[in-house]
């Protein structure tokens, strides 16, 4: 995600009359102020209907009463009244609040599988059926034994799939298919000092699974007490406790690109080095031990940009962690070796590998060609961890921009297609929506601005910058629509990410426009090379 190397002709600052520099400086100051004494950028995950519906049903099933149970039902009522809750989440909430049967499971499954990677389809169907069975005892799910295969799954997926299996085994009369190993895997997530891997959704799924098994009452009661500690002030429950490591790493890259004070960047670096896992990777939160290439790729880029010598050893370990999961097809999965490659994660790893281009030239070339092969005709890519299709697009463009003169024909075509998609989908207000026909939103516009900084015409960037400047108030963007997804395709909210990606986009713009002698630009350039 770091800014591109010098080479493109700079844009004159007079093209940008809307004052992006002032907005950027206010946002940099505000974001830098959010870096704690420990170097972390912390922001809790907001409440979501999915987890709140599961929590309400669990509290009712376990006869848990009190303020927590009433508050979550009030949260659901309030959110349903807005008319913005749709699809599977609306059906689950209606089952909890109105005793309404979960109807048309086929349509709910299609809504989920149509916006998730193809290789997850059977697991997603089982997941939707398990959620429906958890909130509606009259729901009749299907039983698909193949959906519970744990081969190639990372730790979170293995537990979630097993919880779904146990829930569905009870609902379909297949309890003989529940093994001792299944139960042990679920029980191992309980009774810990903190909620396992920081994942509220999996914790709730496990409790629903265990609540129907003999001898688990005490464990479930303790698990309910644990999850109630993460109930938000609005009465709802979040997907995960936080994404603090992801926020810290991305904020580091954004602040480095925008000329933040050196002491702030050093604090971020110290925190990230301290959060590096034994295998060399990073996870999304301090509470998790499951490394992923996304967090790792951004942490590596930030540390290398800040000081490639001082942080050479953690950078090497991070690169090694990502390379350890490389696929024979040239791509990279999100979590573990043997899982299917994903376009966005391949772009993330390739971008990180270019910090040492000579050492990893073959992997970079293979990764770019994998991206070219996965691209769709319209320039987009298969679903990733964002609801905005520009997420993979901008990261693929960045990855391909590091060595533009060495691109084979298929990679060059990928770049042209991606840039054409971005340029032709810009809305009249200067921003971009997550999908065709959608209104402009801040995060998609930040992605789009980063993308168009890689082409020659400054006018699309000027229009995008004007949109972002208009959204900024006192160092923060207002009215941002969340785009983070987990599990796919359910969107969750971590508010600070909108500010982080806006700062990153304006940093990319500053890198393309400001004269080298300018103070802010000079510091930004020094921080990212």
XYZ file of C-alpha atoms in Angstrom:
529
model
C 0.000 0.000 0.000
C 3.028 2.277 0.202
C 3.331 5.075 -2.325
C 4.856 4.359 -5.709
C 8.442 5.058 -6.628
C 9.216 8.318 -8.391
C 9.031 8.271 -12.177
C 5.652 9.617 -13.252
C 5.509 13.279 -14.216
C 4.413 15.351 -11.201
C 1.051 17.083 -11.273
C 0.949 20.861 -10.646
C -0.659 21.696 -7.323
C -2.793 24.386 -8.993
C -4.904 21.598 -10.507
C -6.237 20.911 -7.005
C -8.051 24.085 -5.869
C -10.116 22.315 -3.206
C -7.331 22.281 -0.639
C -6.445 18.611 -0.146
C -3.200 19.589 1.578
C -5.041 21.326 4.412
C -7.437 18.435 4.891
C -4.548 15.987 4.778
C -2.608 17.894 7.431
C -5.624 18.014 9.754
C -6.279 14.316 9.270
C -2.622 13.400 9.751
C -2.549 15.314 13.019
C -5.767 13.696 14.217
C -4.680 10.187 13.215
C -1.235 10.640 14.747
C -2.945 11.701 17.985
C -4.766 8.351 18.001
C -1.486 6.453 18.190
C -1.297 5.384 21.810
C 1.688 5.434 24.084
C 2.165 1.757 23.228
C 2.220 2.551 19.497
C -1.152 0.987 18.693
C -4.127 2.517 16.908
C -7.089 1.075 18.776
C -10.747 1.220 17.766
C -13.336 -1.383 18.804
C -15.465 -3.151 16.228
C -19.038 -1.879 16.157
C -22.213 -3.880 16.796
C -23.676 -6.011 14.012
C -27.090 -7.619 13.578
C -25.709 -11.098 12.809
C -23.917 -11.575 16.126
C -26.639 -9.747 18.029
C -29.337 -12.099 16.742
C -27.234 -15.127 17.647
C -26.526 -13.658 21.083
C -30.199 -12.928 21.745
C -31.180 -16.488 20.806
C -28.391 -17.909 22.969
C -29.401 -15.827 25.989
C -32.966 -17.040 25.587
C -31.908 -20.671 25.147
C -29.706 -20.612 28.250
C -32.384 -18.752 30.241
C -29.991 -15.857 30.778
C -31.902 -12.737 31.696
C -31.135 -9.233 32.823
C -30.045 -6.004 31.198
C -27.872 -7.721 28.605
C -30.727 -9.756 27.128
C -33.100 -6.810 27.022
C -30.489 -4.481 25.542
C -29.619 -6.755 22.649
C -33.263 -7.189 21.708
C -33.711 -3.412 21.798
C -30.649 -3.053 19.557
C -32.205 -5.462 17.065
C -35.545 -3.667 17.128
C -33.859 -0.322 16.560
C -31.736 -1.573 13.672
C -34.653 -3.380 12.021
C -36.736 -0.194 12.190
C -34.198 1.646 10.037
C -35.021 -0.557 7.051
C -31.343 -0.980 6.240
C -30.987 -4.572 7.491
C -31.288 -7.012 4.607
C -30.872 -10.619 3.542
C -29.778 -13.268 5.992
C -29.278 -10.819 8.841
C -32.844 -9.527 8.529
C -34.251 -13.063 8.493
C -32.257 -14.036 11.587
C -33.290 -10.915 13.494
C -36.948 -11.411 12.553
C -36.802 -14.992 13.830
C -35.512 -13.757 17.182
C -37.814 -10.761 17.601
C -41.044 -11.920 15.981
C -40.809 -15.711 16.202
C -40.931 -15.596 12.440
C -39.737 -18.762 10.730
C -36.609 -18.447 8.640
C -38.085 -18.885 5.176
C -36.573 -19.447 1.743
C -33.214 -20.783 2.884
C -32.225 -21.222 -0.748
C -32.473 -17.494 -1.458
C -30.550 -16.663 1.712
C -27.777 -19.051 0.751
C -27.592 -17.551 -2.744
C -27.336 -14.045 -1.309
C -24.305 -15.183 0.652
C -22.603 -17.445 -1.882
C -23.065 -15.041 -4.807
C -20.848 -12.481 -3.079
C -18.217 -14.845 -1.656
C -15.408 -16.786 -3.353
C -16.556 -19.877 -5.223
C -14.393 -22.242 -3.186
C -16.338 -21.365 -0.019
C -19.813 -22.173 -1.408
C -20.535 -25.450 0.438
C -19.200 -24.106 3.735
C -21.269 -20.928 3.314
C -24.448 -22.937 2.779
C -23.783 -24.909 5.948
C -22.990 -21.682 7.789
C -26.261 -20.021 6.781
C -28.238 -23.155 7.681
C -26.477 -23.358 11.059
C -27.274 -19.720 11.865
C -30.910 -20.298 10.890
C -31.152 -23.446 13.032
C -29.592 -21.584 15.971
C -32.305 -18.900 15.999
C -35.263 -20.932 14.713
C -35.788 -24.371 16.255
C -38.361 -25.187 13.586
C -35.940 -24.629 10.714
C -35.178 -27.798 8.737
C -31.640 -27.543 7.385
C -29.931 -29.816 4.917
C -27.030 -32.107 5.834
C -23.996 -32.006 3.555
C -21.171 -34.071 5.012
C -18.659 -32.665 2.503
C -19.205 -29.163 3.871
C -17.480 -30.147 7.119
C -14.145 -31.231 5.631
C -11.387 -29.419 7.549
C -8.658 -30.047 4.985
C -6.729 -26.872 4.216
C -8.663 -24.742 6.706
C -7.051 -22.257 9.058
C -7.858 -22.348 12.769
C -10.855 -19.989 12.736
C -12.504 -21.719 9.784
C -11.935 -25.157 11.322
C -13.725 -24.144 14.524
C -16.551 -22.352 12.695
C -17.123 -25.314 10.373
C -17.125 -27.715 13.308
C -19.607 -25.560 15.235
C -21.860 -25.515 12.170
C -21.538 -29.287 11.892
C -22.603 -29.884 15.487
C -25.549 -27.463 15.229
C -26.724 -29.080 12.001
C -26.157 -32.633 13.270
C -28.577 -31.983 16.121
C -31.108 -30.243 13.860
C -31.110 -33.074 11.286
C -30.882 -36.067 13.618
C -27.280 -36.866 12.676
C -25.811 -36.681 16.167
C -23.928 -39.912 15.493
C -21.759 -37.855 13.121
C -20.456 -35.717 16.020
C -17.060 -37.079 17.025
C -15.103 -36.692 20.235
C -12.580 -34.680 18.224
C -15.313 -32.270 17.151
C -16.327 -31.667 20.754
C -12.720 -31.336 21.917
C -12.005 -28.720 19.236
C -14.957 -26.644 20.397
C -14.208 -27.025 24.104
C -10.600 -25.956 23.564
C -11.815 -22.468 22.623
C -13.475 -21.975 26.004
C -12.256 -21.152 29.507
C -9.451 -18.868 28.335
C -8.355 -15.540 29.852
C -9.849 -13.730 26.865
C -12.340 -14.531 24.140
C -10.699 -17.009 21.749
C -8.874 -15.247 18.889
C -10.949 -12.131 19.603
C -13.720 -13.582 17.413
C -17.186 -12.983 18.868
C -19.028 -14.704 16.010
C -17.110 -17.956 16.378
C -17.495 -17.820 20.161
C -21.277 -17.501 19.811
C -21.356 -20.301 17.220
C -19.422 -22.591 19.556
C -21.772 -21.854 22.456
C -24.804 -22.607 20.298
C -23.183 -25.913 19.312
C -22.202 -26.882 22.849
C -25.535 -25.835 24.394
C -27.218 -28.873 22.899
C -24.660 -31.390 24.187
C -24.760 -33.147 27.581
C -22.327 -32.099 30.267
C -21.601 -28.646 28.835
C -23.933 -26.434 30.874
C -21.209 -24.924 33.059
C -18.960 -24.272 30.087
C -21.761 -22.560 28.209
C -22.693 -20.390 31.212
C -19.081 -19.270 31.532
C -18.951 -18.601 27.785
C -22.087 -16.475 28.000
C -20.532 -14.403 30.791
C -17.423 -13.974 28.647
C -19.296 -12.745 25.578
C -21.410 -10.337 27.643
C -18.176 -8.516 28.462
C -18.080 -7.497 24.795
C -21.632 -6.189 24.540
C -21.498 -2.651 23.166
C -23.118 0.425 24.681
C -25.885 0.267 22.048
C -26.813 -3.232 23.262
C -25.457 -5.102 20.244
C -22.514 -7.428 19.780
C -19.617 -7.069 17.316
C -18.103 -9.509 14.832
C -14.688 -9.332 16.527
C -13.415 -7.439 19.524
C -11.200 -5.213 17.376
C -8.831 -5.138 14.417
C -6.167 -3.159 16.221
C -3.103 -4.722 14.572
C -4.581 -4.146 11.109
C -5.482 -0.566 12.030
C -1.991 0.046 13.391
C -0.184 -1.333 10.338
C -2.345 0.492 7.798
C -2.175 3.698 9.830
C 1.608 3.354 9.843
C 1.767 3.194 6.041
C -0.699 6.078 5.718
C 1.144 8.284 8.194
C 4.526 7.497 6.670
C 3.181 8.484 3.245
C 1.856 11.759 4.654
C 4.818 13.103 6.613
C 3.785 12.283 10.174
C 6.270 12.990 12.991
C 9.092 10.484 13.216
C 8.487 9.685 16.865
C 4.924 8.601 16.057
C 6.163 6.297 13.304
C 8.797 4.832 15.627
C 6.153 4.038 18.252
C 4.043 2.255 15.655
C 7.055 0.269 14.493
C 7.959 -0.791 18.021
C 4.409 -2.000 18.613
C 4.317 -3.987 15.378
C 7.663 -5.627 16.062
C 6.330 -6.628 19.455
C 3.174 -8.110 17.907
C 5.018 -10.226 15.318
C 4.104 -13.871 15.789
C 6.717 -16.621 16.258
C 6.292 -17.767 12.661
C 7.077 -14.276 11.361
C 3.587 -13.139 10.400
C 1.034 -10.813 11.927
C -2.643 -11.255 12.746
C -5.466 -8.716 12.800
C -5.576 -8.208 16.581
C -3.397 -8.568 19.650
C -5.622 -11.446 20.810
C -5.080 -13.684 17.786
C -2.359 -16.197 16.941
C -3.542 -16.917 13.379
C -1.234 -15.107 10.959
C -2.554 -13.856 7.633
C -0.770 -12.468 4.599
C -2.840 -9.267 4.538
C -1.710 -7.903 7.903
C 1.775 -9.276 7.306
C 2.155 -7.603 3.917
C 1.269 -4.160 5.263
C 3.425 -4.488 8.391
C 6.373 -5.512 6.215
C 5.902 -2.536 3.893
C 5.687 -0.091 6.770
C 8.757 -1.379 8.612
C 10.832 -1.492 5.442
C 9.747 2.018 4.473
C 10.630 3.389 7.900
C 14.118 1.866 8.120
C 15.083 -1.143 5.957
C 18.276 -1.709 7.930
C 17.000 -1.330 11.469
C 13.944 -3.475 10.759
C 15.629 -5.844 8.332
C 15.220 -8.891 10.555
C 11.438 -8.578 11.219
C 10.936 -7.742 7.546
C 12.790 -10.910 6.547
C 10.708 -12.986 8.927
C 7.512 -11.420 7.601
C 8.486 -12.126 4.016
C 9.329 -15.692 4.981
C 5.937 -16.157 6.609
C 4.133 -15.079 3.446
C 6.345 -17.158 1.169
C 5.662 -20.228 3.296
C 2.027 -20.282 2.099
C 2.737 -19.636 -1.599
C 0.699 -21.722 -4.028
C 2.096 -23.567 -7.059
C -0.213 -21.465 -9.273
C 1.750 -18.313 -8.428
C -0.870 -16.923 -6.091
C -1.275 -16.708 -2.336
C -4.115 -17.670 0.033
C -5.078 -15.568 3.022
C -4.013 -17.897 5.815
C -2.439 -21.301 5.259
C -0.565 -23.285 2.648
C -2.801 -25.512 0.552
C -5.808 -23.204 0.637
C -6.993 -21.707 -2.679
C -5.159 -18.622 -3.902
C -6.992 -15.309 -3.778
C -6.423 -12.359 -6.077
C -6.429 -9.652 -3.420
C -4.061 -11.526 -1.145
C -1.769 -12.234 -4.090
C -1.656 -8.507 -4.844
C -0.906 -7.802 -1.182
C 2.001 -10.251 -1.046
C 3.449 -9.171 -4.391
C 3.391 -5.548 -3.237
C 5.275 -6.540 -0.098
C 7.806 -8.703 -1.952
C 8.785 -5.706 -4.078
C 10.533 -4.162 -1.072
C 13.308 -6.584 -2.062
C 12.668 -6.921 -5.798
C 15.892 -8.660 -6.777
C 15.537 -11.428 -4.210
C 11.917 -12.142 -5.108
C 11.752 -11.324 -8.820
C 10.436 -14.732 -9.834
C 7.700 -14.738 -7.178
C 6.668 -11.197 -8.104
C 6.448 -12.118 -11.776
C 4.448 -15.263 -11.026
C 2.120 -13.367 -8.705
C 1.386 -10.657 -11.257
C 0.641 -13.257 -13.917
C -1.678 -15.033 -11.485
C -3.528 -11.749 -10.996
C -3.787 -11.270 -14.745
C -5.276 -14.747 -15.110
C -7.851 -14.139 -12.350
C -9.011 -10.763 -13.624
C -12.494 -10.493 -15.065
C -13.173 -8.937 -18.453
C -14.483 -5.708 -16.884
C -11.225 -5.197 -14.971
C -12.462 -6.391 -11.577
C -11.447 -9.463 -9.583
C -13.242 -12.199 -7.595
C -14.687 -11.228 -4.163
C -12.182 -10.410 -1.444
C -12.317 -9.071 2.112
C -13.947 -5.789 1.098
C -17.426 -4.990 -0.193
C -15.834 -2.514 -2.624
C -14.563 -4.034 -5.840
C -11.970 -1.250 -6.041
C -10.113 -2.789 -3.091
C -8.407 -5.550 -5.066
C -8.139 -3.257 -8.101
C -6.098 -0.568 -6.379
C -3.841 -3.113 -4.689
C -3.232 -4.942 -7.964
C -2.376 -1.651 -9.648
C 0.084 -0.780 -6.897
C 1.716 -4.205 -7.100
C 2.099 -3.895 -10.872
C 3.414 -0.321 -10.691
C 6.708 -1.157 -8.999
C 8.407 -2.240 -12.239
C 6.205 -0.968 -15.079
C 8.846 -1.427 -17.785
C 9.185 -5.148 -17.140
C 5.560 -6.188 -17.542
C 4.645 -9.089 -19.835
C 1.697 -8.546 -22.167
C -0.893 -10.183 -19.911
C 0.109 -8.052 -16.917
C 0.079 -4.879 -19.011
C -3.419 -5.808 -20.178
C -4.471 -6.329 -16.566
C -3.260 -2.834 -15.692
C -5.130 -1.271 -18.614
C -8.347 -3.091 -17.750
C -8.137 -2.157 -14.084
C -7.435 1.500 -14.792
C -10.241 1.627 -17.357
C -12.628 0.216 -14.753
C -11.642 2.886 -12.254
C -11.789 5.786 -14.716
C -15.117 4.811 -16.266
C -16.907 4.150 -12.965
C -16.140 7.486 -11.298
C -19.373 9.218 -10.277
C -20.286 12.764 -11.154
C -19.481 13.954 -7.617
C -15.871 12.793 -8.015
C -16.220 9.702 -5.837
C -16.782 6.018 -6.372
C -19.309 3.562 -4.998
C -18.462 0.048 -3.965
C -20.409 -1.403 -6.920
C -21.966 -0.151 -10.142
C -24.854 2.202 -9.512
C -24.024 2.801 -5.871
C -23.587 6.266 -4.420
C -20.065 7.430 -3.741
C -18.594 6.492 -0.385
C -15.438 7.629 1.357
C -13.519 4.356 1.464
C -14.207 3.376 -2.155
C -13.213 6.901 -3.170
C -9.956 6.583 -1.243
C -9.249 3.342 -3.119
C -10.101 5.037 -6.407
C -7.884 8.031 -5.699
C -4.916 5.776 -4.969
C -5.569 3.986 -8.267
C -5.812 7.111 -10.455
C -2.598 8.501 -8.982
C -0.938 5.896 -11.210
C -2.051 7.424 -14.533
C -1.312 10.693 -16.337
C -4.514 12.765 -16.216
C -4.811 14.707 -12.918
C -8.494 15.565 -13.327
C -9.931 12.317 -11.907
C -7.657 12.696 -8.895
C -8.681 16.329 -8.431
C -12.370 15.375 -8.447
C -11.776 12.499 -6.007
C -9.751 14.719 -3.686
C -12.538 17.295 -3.699
C -15.025 14.608 -2.643
C -12.800 13.518 0.257
C -12.102 17.099 1.329
C -15.838 17.758 1.441
C -16.275 14.748 3.754
C -13.585 15.910 6.208
C -14.557 17.673 9.417
C -12.000 18.534 12.085
C -9.547 15.848 11.012
C -12.015 13.004 10.418
C -14.241 11.994 7.506
C -17.962 11.955 8.109
C -20.655 9.569 6.900
C -18.280 6.818 5.821
C -19.792 3.502 4.766
C -17.898 0.458 6.126
C -16.460 -2.019 3.651
C -14.642 -4.630 5.763
C -16.030 -8.164 5.496
C -15.916 -11.190 7.754
C -17.032 -13.839 7.283
C -17.623 -13.120 3.636
C -19.916 -11.412 2.652
C -21.057 -9.884 5.990
C -19.850 -6.285 6.440
C -18.579 -5.046 9.795
C -17.589 -1.623 11.103
C -14.317 -0.309 12.495
C -14.764 3.492 12.204
C -11.096 4.558 12.190
C -10.410 2.674 8.937
C -12.207 5.365 6.903
C -9.798 7.986 8.270
C -6.800 5.731 7.717
C -7.547 5.047 4.059
C -8.386 8.689 3.401
C -5.027 9.737 4.848
C -3.340 7.058 2.758
C -5.061 8.251 -0.425
C -4.204 11.901 0.213
C -0.643 10.808 0.932
C -0.484 9.119 -2.472
C -1.805 12.325 -4.017
C 0.776 14.448 -2.195
C 3.524 12.141 -3.423
C 2.339 12.729 -6.989
C 1.843 16.512 -6.749
C 4.078 18.297 -4.243
C 7.490 19.595 -5.328
C 10.368 17.596 -3.863
C 11.640 20.666 -2.039
C 8.393 21.162 -0.161
C 8.703 20.323 3.546
C 5.732 17.970 3.842
C 6.484 16.285 0.546
C 10.140 15.855 1.403
C 9.311 14.140 4.664
C 6.735 11.921 2.960
C 9.171 10.860 0.286
C 11.866 10.143 2.826
C 9.480 7.972 4.793
C 8.364 5.672 2.020
C 11.437 4.919 -0.071
